[in-house]
Coordinates of C-alpha atoms (C1' of nucleotides) in Angstrom, one line a residue:
Chain A
M1385 CA 2.9 -26.7 -3.0
S1386 CA 4.9 -29.7 -2.0
Q1387 CA 7.7 -27.4 -1.0
A1388 CA 5.3 -25.4 1.1
E1389 CA 4.0 -28.5 2.8
T1390 CA 7.5 -29.8 3.7
L1391 CA 8.3 -26.4 5.1
V1392 CA 5.2 -26.3 7.1
A1393 CA 5.8 -29.7 8.5
V1394 CA 9.3 -28.9 9.6
Q1395 CA 8.3 -25.6 11.2
R1396 CA 5.2 -27.2 12.9
L1397 CA 2.9 -24.6 11.4
R1398 CA -0.8 -25.2 11.0
L1399 CA -1.6 -25.0 7.4
T1400 CA -5.4 -25.1 7.9
P1401 CA -7.9 -25.4 5.1
V1402 CA -8.4 -21.7 4.6
R1403 CA -4.6 -21.0 4.6
R1404 CA -3.9 -23.9 2.4
R1405 CA -6.5 -22.9 -0.1
A1406 CA -5.4 -19.3 0.0
L1407 CA -1.9 -20.4 -0.9
E1408 CA -3.2 -22.6 -3.7
I1409 CA -5.2 -19.7 -5.1
L1410 CA -2.1 -17.6 -5.2
L1411 CA -0.1 -20.4 -6.9
E1412 CA -2.8 -21.0 -9.5
A1413 CA -3.1 -17.3 -10.3
H1414 CA 0.4 -16.9 -11.7
R1415 CA 0.1 -13.2 -10.8
A1416 CA -0.4 -11.0 -7.7
L1417 CA -3.9 -11.0 -6.3
G1418 CA -5.6 -8.4 -4.1
A1419 CA -6.9 -9.6 -0.8
Y1420 CA -10.5 -9.2 -2.0
E1421 CA -9.8 -11.3 -5.0
V1422 CA -8.5 -14.1 -2.8
L1423 CA -11.5 -13.5 -0.5
E1424 CA -13.9 -13.9 -3.4
R1425 CA -12.5 -17.2 -4.4
L1426 CA -12.4 -18.4 -0.8
A1427 CA -16.0 -17.4 -0.3
E1428 CA -17.1 -19.3 -3.4
E1429 CA -15.7 -22.4 -1.8
G1430 CA -17.6 -22.1 1.5
F1431 CA -15.1 -20.2 3.6
G1432 CA -16.0 -16.9 5.3
K1433 CA -17.1 -14.0 3.2
Q1434 CA -15.6 -11.1 5.2
P1435 CA -12.3 -9.4 4.6
P1436 CA -10.5 -10.6 7.8
V1437 CA -10.8 -14.1 6.5
A1438 CA -8.6 -13.3 3.5
Y1439 CA -6.3 -10.9 5.4
R1440 CA -5.6 -13.3 8.1
A1441 CA -4.8 -16.2 5.8
L1442 CA -2.5 -14.0 3.7
E1443 CA -0.8 -12.6 6.8
F1444 CA -0.1 -16.1 7.9
L1445 CA 1.4 -17.0 4.6
V1446 CA 3.5 -13.8 4.5
E1447 CA 4.7 -14.2 8.1
N1448 CA 5.9 -17.7 7.3
G1449 CA 7.6 -17.1 4.0
L1450 CA 5.0 -18.8 1.8
A1451 CA 3.8 -15.6 0.2
H1452 CA 4.9 -12.0 -0.3
R1453 CA 3.1 -8.7 -0.2
I1454 CA 3.6 -6.4 -3.1
R1455 CA 2.9 -3.0 -1.7
R1456 CA 2.9 -1.1 -5.0
L1457 CA 0.0 -3.3 -6.2
N1458 CA -1.7 -3.7 -2.9
A1459 CA -1.5 -7.4 -3.6
F1460 CA -0.1 -10.7 -2.6
T1461 CA 1.8 -13.4 -4.5
A1462 CA 3.0 -16.9 -3.7
C1463 CA 6.6 -17.2 -2.8
M1464 CA 8.5 -18.9 -5.6
H1465 CA 11.3 -20.2 -3.4
P1466 CA 9.8 -21.1 -0.1
G1467 CA 12.3 -22.2 2.5
E1468 CA 15.3 -20.8 0.8
A1469 CA 16.9 -18.0 2.7
H1470 CA 16.3 -15.4 0.2
V1471 CA 15.6 -11.7 0.0
P1472 CA 13.1 -11.1 -2.7
A1473 CA 13.3 -8.2 -5.1
F1474 CA 10.1 -7.9 -7.2
L1475 CA 10.0 -6.9 -10.8
I1476 CA 6.6 -5.6 -11.7
C1477 CA 5.7 -5.2 -15.4
R1478 CA 3.7 -2.0 -15.8
V1479 CA 2.0 -3.4 -19.0
C1480 CA 0.9 -6.8 -18.0
D1481 CA 1.2 -6.5 -14.2
S1482 CA 3.2 -9.7 -14.0
V1483 CA 5.5 -10.1 -11.0
A1484 CA 8.8 -11.8 -11.1
E1485 CA 10.9 -12.6 -8.0
A1486 CA 14.6 -11.8 -8.5
A1487 CA 17.5 -12.5 -6.4
G1488 CA 17.7 -9.6 -3.9
A1489 CA 20.6 -10.6 -1.7
P1490 CA 23.1 -8.3 -3.4
V1491 CA 20.5 -5.6 -3.4
R1492 CA 19.9 -6.1 0.3
A1493 CA 23.7 -6.0 0.9
A1494 CA 23.9 -2.7 -0.8
L1495 CA 21.0 -1.5 1.2
D1496 CA 22.6 -2.6 4.5
D1497 CA 25.7 -0.7 3.6
A1498 CA 23.7 2.5 2.9
A1499 CA 21.8 2.0 6.2
I1500 CA 24.9 1.4 8.3
A1501 CA 26.4 4.7 7.0
L1502 CA 23.4 6.4 8.7
G1503 CA 23.4 4.2 11.9
F1504 CA 20.2 2.6 10.9
S1505 CA 19.7 -1.1 11.3
V1506 CA 17.6 -2.8 8.7
E1507 CA 15.2 -5.6 9.8
R1508 CA 13.1 -6.0 6.7
A1509 CA 13.2 -4.5 3.3
S1510 CA 10.8 -4.3 0.4
I1511 CA 12.4 -3.9 -2.9
E1512 CA 10.0 -3.3 -5.8
A1513 CA 10.9 -2.3 -9.3
V1514 CA 8.5 -1.2 -12.0
G1515 CA 9.4 -1.6 -15.6
L1516 CA 8.9 -4.0 -18.5
C1517 CA 9.0 -7.7 -18.5
P1518 CA 10.8 -9.4 -21.4
Q1519 CA 7.6 -10.2 -23.3
C1520 CA 6.1 -6.7 -23.0
R1521 CA 9.5 -5.1 -23.8
A1522 CA 9.6 -7.0 -27.1
H1523 CA 6.0 -6.0 -28.0
T1524 CA 6.5 -2.4 -27.1
Q1525 CA 9.6 -2.0 -29.1
A1526 CA 8.1 -3.8 -32.1
G1527 CA 4.6 -2.5 -32.4
G1528 CA 4.4 0.5 -30.2
V1529 CA 1.8 -0.9 -27.9
A1530 CA -0.1 1.7 -25.9
H1531 CA 0.0 1.2 -22.2
G1532 CA -2.1 2.9 -19.6
Chain B
M1 CA 12.3 25.3 -0.5
S2 CA 14.7 27.5 -2.4
Q3 CA 16.2 24.4 -4.0
A4 CA 12.8 23.4 -5.1
E5 CA 12.0 26.8 -6.6
T6 CA 15.2 26.8 -8.6
L7 CA 14.5 23.4 -9.9
V8 CA 11.0 24.4 -10.8
A9 CA 12.1 27.5 -12.6
V10 CA 14.6 25.6 -14.7
Q11 CA 12.2 22.9 -15.6
R12 CA 9.4 25.4 -16.4
L13 CA 7.0 23.6 -14.0
R14 CA 4.0 25.4 -12.6
L15 CA 4.4 25.5 -8.8
T16 CA 0.9 26.8 -8.2
P17 CA -0.3 27.8 -4.7
V18 CA -1.7 24.4 -3.8
R19 CA 1.3 22.6 -4.9
R20 CA 3.7 25.0 -3.3
R21 CA 1.8 24.8 0.0
A22 CA 1.6 21.1 -0.2
L23 CA 5.4 21.0 -0.5
E24 CA 5.8 23.4 2.4
I25 CA 3.5 21.3 4.5
L26 CA 5.7 18.2 3.9
L27 CA 8.9 20.2 4.6
E28 CA 7.5 21.6 7.8
A29 CA 6.3 18.2 9.0
H30 CA 9.8 16.6 9.2
R31 CA 8.0 13.3 8.8
A32 CA 5.9 11.4 6.3
L33 CA 2.4 12.6 6.0
G34 CA -0.7 10.8 4.7
A35 CA -2.6 12.4 1.9
Y36 CA -5.5 13.1 4.2
E37 CA -3.2 14.9 6.7
V38 CA -1.9 17.1 3.9
L39 CA -5.5 17.6 2.7
E40 CA -6.6 18.7 6.2
R41 CA -3.9 21.4 6.3
L42 CA -4.7 22.6 2.8
A43 CA -8.4 22.8 3.6
E44 CA -7.7 24.9 6.7
E45 CA -6.0 27.4 4.5
G46 CA -8.8 27.8 2.0
F47 CA -7.9 25.2 -0.6
G48 CA -10.3 22.5 -1.6
K49 CA -11.6 20.0 0.9
Q50 CA -11.8 16.9 -1.2
P51 CA -9.2 14.1 -1.6
P52 CA -8.2 14.8 -5.2
V53 CA -6.9 18.2 -4.2
A54 CA -4.3 16.6 -2.0
Y55 CA -3.6 13.6 -4.2
R56 CA -3.1 15.8 -7.3
A57 CA -0.7 18.1 -5.6
L58 CA 1.2 15.3 -4.1
E59 CA 1.3 13.4 -7.4
F60 CA 2.8 16.5 -9.1
L61 CA 5.5 16.8 -6.5
V62 CA 6.4 13.1 -6.7
E63 CA 6.4 13.2 -10.5
N64 CA 8.8 16.1 -10.5
G65 CA 11.1 14.8 -7.9
L66 CA 10.1 17.2 -5.1
A67 CA 8.6 14.6 -2.9
H68 CA 8.5 10.8 -2.5
R69 CA 5.8 8.4 -1.8
I70 CA 6.5 5.9 1.0
R71 CA 4.2 3.0 0.1
R72 CA 4.7 1.1 3.3
L73 CA 3.3 4.0 5.2
N74 CA 0.8 5.1 2.7
A75 CA 2.4 8.5 3.1
F76 CA 4.5 11.2 1.4
T77 CA 7.6 13.0 2.3
A78 CA 9.5 16.0 0.9
C79 CA 12.6 15.1 -1.1
M80 CA 15.7 16.0 0.8
H81 CA 17.9 16.4 -2.3
P82 CA 15.7 17.8 -5.0
G83 CA 17.5 18.1 -8.3
E84 CA 20.3 15.8 -7.5
A85 CA 20.2 12.7 -9.7
H86 CA 19.6 10.3 -6.9
V87 CA 17.8 7.0 -6.3
P88 CA 16.3 7.2 -2.9
A89 CA 16.3 4.3 -0.5
F90 CA 14.1 4.9 2.5
L91 CA 14.9 3.8 6.0
I92 CA 11.7 3.7 8.1
C93 CA 12.0 3.4 11.8
R94 CA 9.4 1.1 13.2
V95 CA 9.4 2.7 16.6
C96 CA 9.2 6.4 15.8
D97 CA 8.1 6.2 12.1
S98 CA 10.8 8.6 11.1
V99 CA 12.0 8.3 7.5
A100 CA 15.5 8.8 6.4
E101 CA 16.6 9.1 2.8
A102 CA 19.7 7.0 2.1
A103 CA 21.9 6.9 -1.0
G104 CA 20.3 4.3 -3.2
A105 CA 22.5 4.4 -6.2
P106 CA 24.5 1.2 -5.3
V107 CA 21.2 -0.5 -4.3
R108 CA 19.7 0.4 -7.7
A109 CA 22.7 -0.8 -9.5
A110 CA 22.4 -4.2 -7.8
L111 CA 18.8 -4.2 -8.6
D112 CA 19.4 -3.5 -12.3
D113 CA 21.9 -6.4 -12.4
A114 CA 19.3 -8.8 -10.9
A115 CA 16.7 -7.5 -13.4
I116 CA 19.0 -7.8 -16.4
A117 CA 19.5 -11.4 -15.5
L118 CA 15.8 -11.9 -16.1
G119 CA 15.5 -9.7 -19.1
F120 CA 13.5 -7.2 -17.2
S121 CA 14.1 -3.5 -17.7
V122 CA 13.7 -1.3 -14.6
E123 CA 12.2 2.1 -15.0
R124 CA 11.5 3.0 -11.4
A125 CA 12.2 1.3 -8.1
S126 CA 11.0 1.7 -4.6
I127 CA 13.4 0.6 -2.0
E128 CA 12.1 0.7 1.5
A129 CA 13.6 -0.7 4.6
V130 CA 12.0 -1.1 8.0
G131 CA 14.2 -1.2 11.1
L132 CA 15.5 1.0 13.9
C133 CA 16.9 4.5 13.5
P134 CA 20.0 5.4 15.6
Q135 CA 18.0 7.0 18.4
C136 CA 15.4 4.3 18.8
R137 CA 18.1 1.6 18.5
A138 CA 19.9 3.2 21.5
H139 CA 16.8 3.4 23.5
T140 CA 15.7 -0.1 22.8
Q141 CA 19.0 -1.6 23.7
A142 CA 19.4 0.4 26.9
G143 CA 16.0 0.4 28.4
G144 CA 14.0 -2.3 26.7
V145 CA 11.4 0.1 25.3
A146 CA 8.2 -1.7 24.2
H147 CA 7.2 -1.1 20.7
G148 CA 3.9 -1.9 19.0
Chain C
dT746 C1' -10.5 37.1 -29.2
dT747 C1' -10.8 32.3 -29.9
dG748 C1' -9.6 27.8 -29.1
dT749 C1' -6.7 24.6 -26.4
dT750 C1' -4.5 22.9 -22.6
dT751 C1' -3.9 22.7 -17.8
dA752 C1' -5.4 23.2 -13.2
dT753 C1' -8.8 23.4 -9.5
dG754 C1' -12.9 22.1 -7.1
dT755 C1' -16.8 19.0 -5.9
dA756 C1' -19.7 14.9 -5.5
dA757 C1' -19.8 10.3 -5.4
dT758 C1' -17.8 6.0 -5.1
dA759 C1' -14.3 2.5 -5.2
dT760 C1' -10.8 0.0 -3.0
dC761 C1' -8.1 -1.6 0.8
dA762 C1' -7.6 -2.7 5.7
dT763 C1' -8.5 -3.3 10.7
dA764 C1' -10.9 -3.4 15.4
dA765 C1' -13.9 -5.8 18.3
dC766 C1' -16.4 -9.5 19.5
dA767 C1' -18.5 -14.4 19.5
dA768 C1' -18.1 -19.1 18.7
dG769 C1' -15.6 -23.2 17.4
dT770 C1' -11.3 -26.2 17.4
dC771 C1' -7.5 -28.6 19.2
dA772 C1' -3.9 -30.4 22.2
dA773 C1' -2.1 -31.0 27.0
dG774 C1' -2.8 -32.1 31.5
dT775 C1' -5.6 -34.0 35.1
Chain D
dA367 C1' -14.0 -37.6 30.0
dC368 C1' -13.3 -32.9 31.5
dT369 C1' -11.0 -28.6 31.9
dT370 C1' -7.9 -25.2 30.6
dG371 C1' -5.6 -22.2 27.5
dA372 C1' -4.0 -21.0 23.0
dC373 C1' -5.3 -20.5 18.6
dT374 C1' -8.4 -20.3 14.6
dT375 C1' -12.5 -18.9 12.2
dG376 C1' -16.4 -16.2 11.4
dT377 C1' -19.3 -11.9 11.6
dT378 C1' -20.5 -7.0 12.1
dA379 C1' -19.0 -2.7 11.7
dT380 C1' -16.1 0.8 10.6
dG381 C1' -11.9 3.1 9.3
dA382 C1' -8.4 4.5 6.0
dT383 C1' -6.8 5.2 1.4
dA384 C1' -7.6 6.4 -3.4
dT385 C1' -10.0 7.2 -7.9
dT386 C1' -13.6 8.4 -11.4
dA387 C1' -16.4 11.7 -13.4
dC388 C1' -17.8 16.0 -14.2
dA389 C1' -18.0 21.3 -14.0
dT390 C1' -15.6 25.5 -13.6
dA391 C1' -11.7 28.5 -14.0
dA392 C1' -7.1 30.0 -15.2
dA393 C1' -3.1 30.2 -18.4
dC394 C1' -1.4 30.1 -22.8
dA395 C1' -0.9 30.1 -27.9
dA396 C1' -2.6 31.5 -32.3

DNA sequence: TTGTTTATGTAATATCATAACAAGTCAAGT
DNA sequence: ACTTGACTTGTTATGATATTACATAAACAA
């Protein structure tokens, strides 16, 4: 949160109460939240009850590098490295739905190469992997945990 | 289509009329289609009129490597290289919405490296880039085409 | 044929997202 | 203090995407 505040101050962004609270909600969750989940929490605290309230706050956070959108989950997650020039690659566990943010710079470089070969210029990329996180991998191998 | 049929025969998959037609629809479109667009065309030809008809056919195609899902567009596109062991990376033009399928193997390799560093095992990956295709890049630079 | 699996179709509903508009906030200039 | 203009928040309403649950039918194996 402090990282976020510093960043906001430097960039002269307006981290208003809704936006700030939305970010805190994402940070506290330790997982990706759907827009309606965020909305529900915001509404409980006296903010607006309608979808645009959440979508706008989340859009602001994403635009300014404070959060990410995980398209595969239709969800949002707080950025773990705000301010750092980084390309995130998301590792989504199919068992526990946890989301880890991996270093995506080399991935992005490879992607740029592939794009250049086709004359395509990449502006933004979303790199999302589905698999097993270390914890769930251990469990699955050991006990044969069912997953659906 | 012939590639698809060969593949289907080898794998003993059931390319039923709906599924076959769904694939043809994607192939004929030369662009990514939403599930409801596919559904509309299927319904016109006497198939079911409800969403699951399209979603199931598309899911079958995706599962069996005959089509891909483009999450950023909430859309589906026919696979351009069915049967080849390939990891697709999608290049989505933000102006004309065209989708190109680039070689994603090196991208995937970089992604696997990043995942291994975190103890995460990748099973599937979706790699989607947004930018400008060669055509739209030329137009934008030359004439200053507005894009929204 | 009988039983089993797989596929198709429908109805109903759940989930995710945006457009359009009204009202409030805030800072800059006068 | 007042006005202006950009931005923010809130609401209503609707649009777009996707799934669950259940019934019927086709394909297949024994």
